[in-house]
Structure formats: structure tokens, C-alpha cells
CSV table of C-alpha atoms in Angstrom, one decimal:
chain,number,residue,atom,x,y,z
A,1,UNK,CA,20.9,-8.9,19.3
A,2,UNK,CA,20.6,-7.6,16.1
A,3,UNK,CA,16.9,-7.2,14.6
A,4,UNK,CA,16.1,-6.1,11.1
A,5,UNK,CA,11.9,-6.3,10.8
A,6,UNK,CA,10.1,-5.5,7.4
A,7,UNK,CA,6.8,-6.2,6.1
A,8,UNK,CA,3.8,-5.9,3.6
A,9,UNK,CA,6.7,-6.8,1.0
A,10,UNK,CA,3.1,-7.9,-0.8
A,11,UNK,CA,4.6,-9.6,-3.8
A,12,UNK,CA,2.8,-9.8,-6.9
A,13,UNK,CA,1.2,-6.6,-6.5
A,14,UNK,CA,0.1,-4.7,-9.7
A,15,UNK,CA,1.2,-0.2,-9.8
A,16,UNK,CA,-2.4,0.7,-11.6
A,17,UNK,CA,-1.8,-2.0,-13.4
A,18,UNK,CA,1.9,-1.5,-13.9
A,19,UNK,CA,4.5,-4.5,-12.9
A,20,UNK,CA,6.3,-4.4,-9.8
A,21,UNK,CA,8.2,-7.6,-9.7
A,22,UNK,CA,11.0,-6.4,-10.5
A,23,UNK,CA,10.9,-2.7,-8.5
A,24,UNK,CA,10.1,-5.0,-5.5
A,25,UNK,CA,13.4,-7.6,-6.2
A,26,UNK,CA,15.6,-3.6,-6.8
A,27,UNK,CA,14.9,-3.6,-2.9
A,28,UNK,CA,15.2,-6.2,-1.5
A,29,UNK,CA,18.0,-6.6,-2.6
A,30,UNK,CA,19.3,-3.6,-1.1
A,31,UNK,CA,17.3,-4.7,2.4
A,32,UNK,CA,20.0,-7.9,2.3
A,33,UNK,CA,23.1,-6.1,1.3
A,34,UNK,CA,22.0,-3.8,4.7
A,35,UNK,CA,21.3,-7.4,6.5
A,36,UNK,CA,24.6,-8.1,5.5
A,37,UNK,CA,26.5,-4.5,6.7
A,38,UNK,CA,25.3,-4.0,9.4
A,39,UNK,CA,25.3,-8.2,10.7
A,40,UNK,CA,22.3,-8.4,11.0
A,41,UNK,CA,20.8,-12.1,13.5
A,42,UNK,CA,17.2,-12.3,12.8
A,43,UNK,CA,15.8,-10.9,10.1
A,44,UNK,CA,11.3,-10.6,11.2
A,45,UNK,CA,8.8,-10.4,8.3
A,46,UNK,CA,5.3,-9.4,9.4
A,47,UNK,CA,3.1,-10.5,7.0
A,48,UNK,CA,1.3,-10.1,3.7
A,49,UNK,CA,4.9,-11.9,2.0
A,50,UNK,CA,2.2,-11.9,-1.1
A,51,UNK,CA,-0.3,-9.9,-2.3
A,52,UNK,CA,-2.5,-12.5,-3.5
A,53,UNK,CA,-3.7,-15.7,-2.1
A,54,UNK,CA,-3.0,-17.0,-5.3
A,55,UNK,CA,0.2,-15.9,-6.0
A,56,UNK,CA,2.0,-16.8,-10.1
A,57,UNK,CA,4.7,-18.9,-10.0
A,58,UNK,CA,6.7,-16.1,-11.0
A,59,UNK,CA,6.1,-14.1,-6.6
A,60,UNK,CA,7.2,-17.9,-5.7
A,61,UNK,CA,10.8,-17.6,-8.0
A,62,UNK,CA,11.2,-14.5,-6.0
A,63,UNK,CA,10.1,-15.1,-2.2
A,64,UNK,CA,13.2,-18.5,-2.9
A,65,UNK,CA,15.7,-16.1,-4.3
A,66,UNK,CA,14.9,-13.5,-1.8
A,67,UNK,CA,14.8,-16.2,1.6
A,68,UNK,CA,17.5,-17.6,0.5
A,69,UNK,CA,19.9,-14.8,-0.1
A,70,UNK,CA,19.2,-13.3,3.0
A,71,UNK,CA,20.0,-16.2,4.4
A,72,UNK,CA,23.1,-16.6,3.0
A,73,UNK,CA,23.7,-13.2,4.9
A,74,UNK,CA,23.7,-15.6,8.3
A,75,UNK,CA,20.5,-13.8,9.4
A,76,UNK,CA,17.8,-16.5,10.6
A,77,UNK,CA,14.1,-15.1,9.5
A,78,UNK,CA,11.4,-15.3,10.5
A,79,UNK,CA,7.6,-14.9,9.1
A,80,UNK,CA,4.7,-15.0,9.6
A,81,UNK,CA,1.1,-14.7,6.8
A,82,UNK,CA,-1.1,-11.5,6.7
A,83,UNK,CA,-4.2,-11.4,6.0
A,84,UNK,CA,-3.2,-11.1,1.9
A,85,UNK,CA,-1.4,-14.7,2.3
A,86,UNK,CA,-3.1,-17.9,1.7
A,87,UNK,CA,-1.7,-19.0,5.5
A,88,UNK,CA,-2.1,-22.6,4.1
A,89,UNK,CA,0.1,-22.1,0.8
A,90,UNK,CA,2.5,-19.9,2.6
A,91,UNK,CA,3.0,-22.7,4.8
A,92,UNK,CA,3.4,-25.3,3.1
A,93,UNK,CA,6.6,-25.7,2.6
A,94,UNK,CA,7.6,-24.3,6.3
A,95,UNK,CA,9.2,-28.1,7.8
A,96,UNK,CA,11.6,-28.7,4.1
A,97,UNK,CA,13.8,-24.6,4.5
A,98,UNK,CA,17.2,-24.8,5.2
A,99,UNK,CA,17.3,-23.9,8.2
A,100,UNK,CA,17.4,-20.5,9.9
A,101,UNK,CA,14.7,-19.7,8.4
A,102,UNK,CA,10.9,-19.6,10.3
A,103,UNK,CA,7.6,-19.5,8.3
A,104,UNK,CA,4.9,-20.0,11.3
A,105,UNK,CA,1.3,-19.4,9.6
A,106,UNK,CA,-0.6,-21.8,11.6
A,107,UNK,CA,-2.5,-19.2,15.4
A,108,UNK,CA,-2.5,-22.6,17.2
A,109,UNK,CA,1.5,-22.1,17.3
A,110,UNK,CA,0.8,-18.7,18.7
A,111,UNK,CA,2.1,-19.9,23.1
A,112,UNK,CA,5.4,-21.4,21.4
A,113,UNK,CA,8.1,-19.2,20.7
A,114,UNK,CA,10.7,-19.9,18.2
A,115,UNK,CA,14.0,-19.2,20.2
A,116,UNK,CA,17.8,-17.6,19.2
A,117,UNK,CA,20.0,-17.1,21.4
A,118,UNK,CA,22.5,-14.4,21.4
A,119,UNK,CA,25.7,-13.8,24.6
A,120,UNK,CA,23.1,-12.2,26.9
A,121,UNK,CA,21.3,-16.1,26.3
A,122,UNK,CA,18.1,-16.4,24.6
A,123,UNK,CA,15.3,-14.5,22.9
A,124,UNK,CA,12.0,-15.4,22.4
A,125,UNK,CA,10.2,-15.1,19.2
A,126,UNK,CA,6.1,-15.4,19.1
A,127,UNK,CA,4.9,-15.0,16.0
A,128,UNK,CA,0.9,-14.2,15.4
A,129,UNK,CA,-0.3,-14.6,12.4
A,130,UNK,CA,-3.3,-13.0,10.4
A,131,UNK,CA,-5.9,-14.2,13.0
A,132,UNK,CA,-9.7,-13.7,10.9
A,133,UNK,CA,-11.6,-14.0,13.9
A,134,UNK,CA,-14.2,-16.7,12.1
A,135,UNK,CA,-11.3,-19.0,12.1
A,136,UNK,CA,-10.3,-19.3,14.6
A,137,UNK,CA,-13.0,-19.5,17.2
A,138,UNK,CA,-12.5,-23.2,15.9
A,139,UNK,CA,-9.0,-23.3,17.5
A,140,UNK,CA,-10.4,-21.4,21.6
A,141,UNK,CA,-13.7,-22.6,21.2
A,142,UNK,CA,-14.2,-21.7,24.7
A,143,UNK,CA,-13.5,-17.9,24.4
A,144,UNK,CA,-15.0,-15.1,22.6
A,145,UNK,CA,-14.4,-14.1,19.0
A,146,UNK,CA,-16.0,-11.4,16.9
A,147,UNK,CA,-13.2,-8.8,16.5
A,148,UNK,CA,-9.5,-8.2,15.9
A,149,UNK,CA,-9.4,-6.9,19.5
A,150,UNK,CA,-10.8,-10.4,20.9
A,151,UNK,CA,-8.4,-12.3,19.1
A,152,UNK,CA,-5.3,-10.6,19.8
A,153,UNK,CA,-5.8,-10.1,22.9
A,154,UNK,CA,-6.4,-13.8,23.4
A,155,UNK,CA,-3.5,-15.0,21.3
A,156,UNK,CA,-1.4,-12.1,23.6
A,157,UNK,CA,-2.3,-14.5,26.8
A,158,UNK,CA,-1.1,-17.7,25.1
A,159,UNK,CA,2.3,-15.8,24.5
A,160,UNK,CA,2.3,-13.8,28.5
A,161,UNK,CA,2.1,-17.4,29.5
A,162,UNK,CA,4.5,-18.5,27.8
A,163,UNK,CA,7.0,-16.1,28.3
A,164,UNK,CA,6.4,-16.0,32.2
A,165,UNK,CA,7.3,-19.9,32.1
A,166,UNK,CA,10.2,-19.6,30.0
A,167,UNK,CA,11.4,-16.2,31.2
A,168,UNK,CA,14.3,-13.9,29.0
A,169,UNK,CA,13.5,-11.4,25.5
A,170,UNK,CA,11.0,-11.9,23.3
A,171,UNK,CA,9.6,-10.3,20.0
A,172,UNK,CA,6.3,-10.2,19.3
A,173,UNK,CA,5.3,-10.1,15.5
A,174,UNK,CA,1.4,-9.3,14.4
A,175,UNK,CA,-0.5,-8.4,11.1
A,176,UNK,CA,-3.2,-6.6,12.9
A,177,UNK,CA,-4.6,-2.5,13.2
A,178,UNK,CA,-3.7,-0.9,16.6
A,179,UNK,CA,-4.2,1.9,17.8
A,180,UNK,CA,-3.0,5.2,17.4
A,181,UNK,CA,-1.6,4.8,13.8
A,182,UNK,CA,-2.8,8.0,11.3
A,183,UNK,CA,-5.5,6.8,8.4
A,184,UNK,CA,-2.8,8.6,6.0
A,185,UNK,CA,-0.1,6.0,6.6
A,186,UNK,CA,-2.3,3.7,4.3
A,187,UNK,CA,-4.1,1.6,5.8
A,188,UNK,CA,-5.7,-2.2,4.1
A,189,UNK,CA,-9.1,-2.0,3.1
A,190,UNK,CA,-9.2,-5.9,4.4
A,191,UNK,CA,-8.9,-4.0,7.9
A,192,UNK,CA,-11.5,-2.0,9.0
A,193,UNK,CA,-10.6,1.5,10.8
A,194,UNK,CA,-13.3,0.9,13.2
A,195,UNK,CA,-13.9,0.6,16.7
A,196,UNK,CA,-14.3,-3.5,16.0
A,197,UNK,CA,-11.0,-4.0,14.8
A,198,UNK,CA,-9.0,-2.2,16.1
A,199,UNK,CA,-6.4,-3.6,18.2
A,200,UNK,CA,-5.3,-1.2,21.6
A,201,UNK,CA,-1.6,-0.5,22.5
A,202,UNK,CA,-2.3,-2.2,26.2
A,203,UNK,CA,-3.4,-6.2,24.5
A,204,UNK,CA,0.9,-5.7,23.4
A,205,UNK,CA,2.7,-5.1,26.9
A,206,UNK,CA,4.6,-6.8,28.0
A,207,UNK,CA,7.7,-8.4,25.2
A,208,UNK,CA,10.3,-5.9,24.7
A,209,UNK,CA,9.7,-5.2,21.3
A,210,UNK,CA,6.4,-5.6,18.9
A,211,UNK,CA,6.8,-6.3,15.1
A,212,UNK,CA,3.6,-4.8,13.3
A,213,UNK,CA,2.9,-5.2,10.1
A,214,UNK,CA,-0.4,-4.0,8.2
A,215,UNK,CA,0.5,-0.3,7.6
A,216,UNK,CA,2.6,1.1,4.5
A,217,UNK,CA,4.1,3.0,5.8
A,218,UNK,CA,6.1,4.3,8.8
A,219,UNK,CA,4.3,4.5,12.4
A,220,UNK,CA,5.7,4.4,15.8
A,221,UNK,CA,3.3,3.7,18.6
A,222,UNK,CA,4.9,3.8,21.3
A,223,UNK,CA,8.9,2.9,21.6
A,224,UNK,CA,8.4,-0.6,21.4
A,225,UNK,CA,5.5,-0.4,18.8
A,226,UNK,CA,6.0,0.1,15.5
A,227,UNK,CA,5.6,-0.4,11.2
A,228,UNK,CA,8.6,-0.8,9.3
A,229,UNK,CA,6.1,-0.3,6.8
A,230,UNK,CA,5.8,-1.4,2.7
A,231,UNK,CA,9.1,-1.5,0.6
A,232,UNK,CA,7.0,-0.4,-2.6
A,233,UNK,CA,5.1,2.4,-2.9
A,234,UNK,CA,2.3,1.3,-4.0
A,235,UNK,CA,0.0,3.5,-4.7
A,236,UNK,CA,0.1,7.9,-4.1
A,237,UNK,CA,-1.1,8.2,-1.0
A,238,UNK,CA,2.2,6.9,0.5
A,239,UNK,CA,3.5,9.1,-1.8
A,240,UNK,CA,5.4,10.9,1.3
A,241,UNK,CA,5.9,8.1,3.2
A,242,UNK,CA,10.0,6.4,3.1
A,243,UNK,CA,10.5,4.0,2.4
A,244,UNK,CA,13.4,0.8,5.4
A,245,UNK,CA,13.1,-0.8,7.9
A,246,UNK,CA,13.5,-0.2,11.3
A,247,UNK,CA,17.0,-2.2,13.3
A,248,UNK,CA,16.4,-3.2,16.5
A,249,UNK,CA,19.1,-3.7,19.6
A,250,UNK,CA,18.4,-6.1,22.4
A,251,UNK,CA,20.7,-6.5,24.8
A,252,UNK,CA,21.1,-8.2,28.0
A,253,UNK,CA,18.2,-5.7,29.8
A,254,UNK,CA,15.1,-5.6,26.4
A,255,UNK,CA,15.1,-3.3,24.3
A,256,UNK,CA,18.4,-0.6,23.5
A,257,UNK,CA,18.1,1.1,20.6
A,258,UNK,CA,15.5,1.6,17.3
A,259,UNK,CA,17.5,2.8,14.0
A,260,UNK,CA,15.3,3.6,10.5
A,261,UNK,CA,17.2,1.8,7.5
A,262,UNK,CA,16.5,3.9,4.5
A,263,UNK,CA,16.3,2.2,0.8
A,264,UNK,CA,16.0,3.6,-2.7
A,265,UNK,CA,12.6,4.9,-4.2
A,266,UNK,CA,12.6,2.6,-7.5
A,267,UNK,CA,10.5,5.4,-8.7
A,268,UNK,CA,9.1,9.2,-7.4
A,269,UNK,CA,5.2,9.1,-6.8
A,270,UNK,CA,5.0,12.8,-8.1
A,271,UNK,CA,0.9,14.4,-7.7
A,272,UNK,CA,0.2,16.9,-10.7
A,273,UNK,CA,-2.8,19.1,-10.7
A,274,UNK,CA,-4.2,22.0,-13.0
A,275,UNK,CA,-5.9,21.9,-16.3
A,276,UNK,CA,-4.7,18.9,-18.6
A,277,UNK,CA,-2.7,22.4,-20.8
A,278,UNK,CA,-1.4,23.2,-18.1
A,279,UNK,CA,0.2,20.2,-16.7
A,280,UNK,CA,1.1,19.0,-21.0
A,281,UNK,CA,3.1,22.6,-20.9
A,282,UNK,CA,4.7,24.3,-17.9
A,283,UNK,CA,7.9,23.5,-17.9
A,284,UNK,CA,7.5,23.5,-14.5
A,285,UNK,CA,6.8,19.3,-14.6
A,286,UNK,CA,9.9,18.5,-16.6
A,287,UNK,CA,11.4,17.4,-13.7
A,288,UNK,CA,8.6,14.5,-12.8
A,289,UNK,CA,8.8,13.5,-16.8
A,290,UNK,CA,10.5,9.8,-15.4
A,291,UNK,CA,8.1,9.6,-12.2
A,292,UNK,CA,4.4,8.2,-11.7
A,293,UNK,CA,2.3,10.9,-12.1
A,294,UNK,CA,-1.3,10.6,-10.5
A,295,UNK,CA,-2.7,14.0,-12.6
A,296,UNK,CA,-5.4,15.9,-11.5
A,297,UNK,CA,-8.0,17.3,-13.6
A,298,UNK,CA,-9.3,21.1,-13.7
A,299,UNK,CA,-10.4,21.5,-16.9
A,300,UNK,CA,-15.1,22.4,-15.9
A,301,UNK,CA,-15.3,19.4,-19.5
A,302,UNK,CA,-13.9,16.4,-19.6
A,303,UNK,CA,-10.9,16.6,-22.6
A,304,UNK,CA,-10.0,14.5,-25.5
A,305,UNK,CA,-7.9,11.2,-24.9
A,306,UNK,CA,-6.1,13.6,-21.4
A,307,UNK,CA,-4.5,9.4,-20.5
A,308,UNK,CA,-2.7,9.5,-24.2
A,309,UNK,CA,-1.8,12.4,-24.2
A,310,UNK,CA,-0.8,13.0,-20.9
A,311,UNK,CA,1.7,9.3,-21.7
A,312,UNK,CA,3.1,11.7,-24.8
A,313,UNK,CA,4.8,13.6,-22.2
A,314,UNK,CA,4.8,11.7,-18.9
A,315,UNK,CA,5.8,8.3,-20.3
A,316,UNK,CA,4.6,7.0,-16.2
A,317,UNK,CA,1.3,8.5,-15.6
A,318,UNK,CA,-1.0,5.5,-13.8
A,319,UNK,CA,-4.1,6.8,-13.7
A,320,UNK,CA,-5.5,11.0,-13.5
A,321,UNK,CA,-8.6,11.9,-12.0
A,322,UNK,CA,-11.0,14.5,-12.5
A,323,UNK,CA,-11.6,18.2,-10.0
A,324,UNK,CA,-13.4,20.0,-12.4
A,325,UNK,CA,-12.7,23.8,-11.9
A,326,UNK,CA,-14.6,27.5,-12.2
A,327,UNK,CA,-18.1,25.3,-14.1
A,328,UNK,CA,-20.8,27.4,-15.2
A,329,UNK,CA,-23.2,28.4,-12.2
A,330,UNK,CA,-26.6,26.8,-12.4
A,331,UNK,CA,-29.6,28.5,-13.2
A,332,UNK,CA,-32.1,25.3,-11.6
A,333,UNK,CA,-33.7,25.2,-15.1
A,334,UNK,CA,-34.1,21.4,-16.5
A,335,UNK,CA,-33.3,20.4,-19.4
A,336,UNK,CA,-36.9,20.3,-21.3
A,337,UNK,CA,-37.3,24.2,-20.4
A,338,UNK,CA,-33.9,25.3,-22.0
A,339,UNK,CA,-34.6,23.4,-25.1
A,340,UNK,CA,-37.8,24.6,-25.0
A,341,UNK,CA,-36.3,28.4,-24.9
A,342,UNK,CA,-33.7,28.1,-28.0
A,343,UNK,CA,-35.7,29.1,-31.2
A,344,UNK,CA,-33.4,27.9,-33.7
A,345,UNK,CA,-31.7,24.6,-34.2
A,346,UNK,CA,-27.4,25.9,-33.6
A,347,UNK,CA,-29.2,26.8,-30.2
A,348,UNK,CA,-30.8,23.7,-29.9
A,349,UNK,CA,-27.0,22.0,-30.3
A,350,UNK,CA,-25.5,24.8,-27.3
A,351,UNK,CA,-28.0,23.4,-25.3
A,352,UNK,CA,-27.4,19.3,-25.6
A,353,UNK,CA,-23.5,20.4,-25.4
A,354,UNK,CA,-23.5,22.6,-22.0
A,355,UNK,CA,-25.7,19.7,-20.4
A,356,UNK,CA,-23.5,16.7,-21.5
A,357,UNK,CA,-20.7,18.7,-20.8
A,358,UNK,CA,-21.4,20.1,-17.1
A,359,UNK,CA,-21.8,23.4,-17.5
A,360,UNK,CA,-20.0,24.6,-21.0
A,361,UNK,CA,-21.1,25.2,-24.2
A,362,UNK,CA,-19.8,25.1,-27.2
A,363,UNK,CA,-16.7,27.0,-28.6
A,364,UNK,CA,-16.0,29.2,-31.6
A,365,UNK,CA,-15.1,27.6,-33.6
A,366,UNK,CA,-17.8,24.8,-32.9
A,367,UNK,CA,-20.1,26.3,-33.1
A,368,UNK,CA,-19.4,28.4,-36.8
A,369,UNK,CA,-19.2,24.2,-37.3
A,370,UNK,CA,-22.6,24.1,-36.0
A,371,UNK,CA,-23.8,27.1,-38.0
A,372,UNK,CA,-22.5,25.5,-41.9
A,373,UNK,CA,-23.7,21.8,-40.5
A,374,UNK,CA,-27.2,23.1,-40.2
A,375,UNK,CA,-26.8,25.1,-43.4
A,376,UNK,CA,-26.5,23.0,-45.0
A,377,UNK,CA,-23.4,23.9,-46.3
A,378,UNK,CA,-20.0,20.6,-47.8
A,379,UNK,CA,-17.1,20.7,-45.8
A,380,UNK,CA,-15.7,21.1,-49.7
A,381,UNK,CA,-17.6,24.7,-49.6
A,382,UNK,CA,-16.6,25.4,-45.9
A,383,UNK,CA,-13.2,25.2,-46.5
A,384,UNK,CA,-13.8,27.2,-50.2
């Protein structure tokens, strides 16, 4: 059986205020073609289908179109909900979907698999939707469920009990933070990285393959335990992480092969560092004019209208991060002490500018203008 493992579509997420629906539609169209080209039997989507619990209508349209196109390839589809999804909304129409599309959002069903057959017999797909401990306690009142680890361990116990009865090969689909993932892989903020919410890999012992979601960069935690990551870049911290999915082959004995399938990046992401003037004039940045740009400005003081000016050169400049360098050393004097030491109005103004500009006083041109204003000269007199 051939399985395509994807996750974290986050339909409806914006990128620094820019909509991503069209870009995601194009990427998922490529994914659908890969499913057809590689004759995939089952597409697994491991949670965070939507980015919001209340998606806009256009998000539902995109999901409907993609699921229809994937189904048209002949592949079965197994979908679970993530922490961004509203499980009830995502699963509401599950019973009415066409044959071959299985949406698993009810934690109470985790011990009952979707069983699909190939020439070697059944493969059991156990979907584990995102488990909020405070919510699932009512489902299993006798279990201690205060953490993600406890919730996943409990549900995997149910899976293992069912596997022992059914036999055969199995795949688990789960949305959680598993031990061994580096923070740089794009960890979502909603599930903490502290020890209470990290799930040990030992919890996933048994099944032939564990398809995980929640981390936005691909990650191989063990040969049979992997994150596919998101199909789009949703933050600049993910810029160096490839986008794609895992192509998983099961033979009669279990896991046989895992291959990475690359997805296209609609618009590359780049972080540029320097003063505003350097970013606006350095020819080395010409190659990034069409990229999403994060501008790290090293000017010692804030510059006027930096985003407007940057977008004149980089139309897709999305965000600015100030990182001032070469500031004047702090002499330890309070502003009051500085004022008391001034001997003229121009010097007083320069002292104020030094304060608000965090160490940089008036420029030479500004000093000339200040002197003219203090002297009472009009603009016409200065121009003459």
C-alpha cells in the first residue's frame, strides 16, 4: 500500500496580513498531481486542516475542491483534526461525504480504525484527533488525563488493544508535539514545549508508521515516526525548511520505504539585514525583489517611513525588525542632568533629540535648521 503523509494545511492563514488561499490552492494542486503520478492509495492529512475554528466560506470551498480532486485520483483520504480546527465543524458533514473520504474528529472513536485493503490484506488507520486533556477527561473519566503525554498514552493503549485483536498492519495519525523535535522546526504556540506537553516516542511503539502533524518543518524522529510539515511557509523562521510530503510504502511485513516528495514554493522567503540605506541601494539584493522579505534594520535610530520606502524596492516586504547597532555609549547621565548642563536652546534641542533617538543627536543639516529657527529667521530669509 502506498500512502502520502501530509499535514498542517492551515487553510485561511494569512502571512503578515497577506492572504495565502491562492498560493495554497496551487501547491495542493501539485500535491494532487503527485498523488496521481505516484499511484497513491491513501492520502493522510494529520490535522490543522483549517487555521481557524471559524473558517471563512472560501476556506470550505478550497477544502471541498481539493478533497474532490484527491478523491478523483482513486485514492482514499484519511483526515484528522488538529488544535487549530474546530473538531465539531470539521466532522459535521463526515457521514455525508462521498465514499473514500474519512474524517476522524471524535476522540471516542480512536480505538476503531479505518481499515483499507491491499493485496496483502488490511491496513488499519487509527486517527487520533488533537486531544485537549480538559475535554477528553469526560470521555474517559477513570483515566488521569492532565497532559498531552497522558492523553496520547491512554489513546495509544486503546489502539494497541484493538491492534492485538485485529492483527495486520497499522498506521497511526496524530496531531501532537513529540519528543525529539527541534524548536527551529516551527513549533505552534498552542501546544507548549514544556515537559508537560511533550509526548515521548515510546508512546508510539507498535504500529508500522506514525504520521504526525503540528510541526511545520519536516522531521524524522525515527524511521517510522515522522512529521511532514506544512505545504506552505507560514513564517520566516521556516524559510530554510523544504515543503513537501512523505511517500510511504507498506509491504506484506510492514514499513518498506519512505521517500520525500518536494512541493513548489510559490514565493521564496528571505531575511535581509543592514541599514535602511543599504537595503535600498545594495545591488546584491536585486535577486530578492520578488521574494517575501523580512527586513532587519540595523540603523542606530528609527528611520522615516521604512516600510513604504522598502516596498518601493521590495513589493513583498512583509515585516520589519529593528536591531539597532553602533549606538552611542551610555554615559550614565539622566535626562535632567543633561538638560542642566546645556548652555543654549540649540544645545537643549540636541539633548532632547539624543534622548528620543536613543543616542543619536541632530545631524549637521538639522543643527543648521535648529539654529535658524531659534534665531527667528523665516524660511524665506534662510532661502535667500
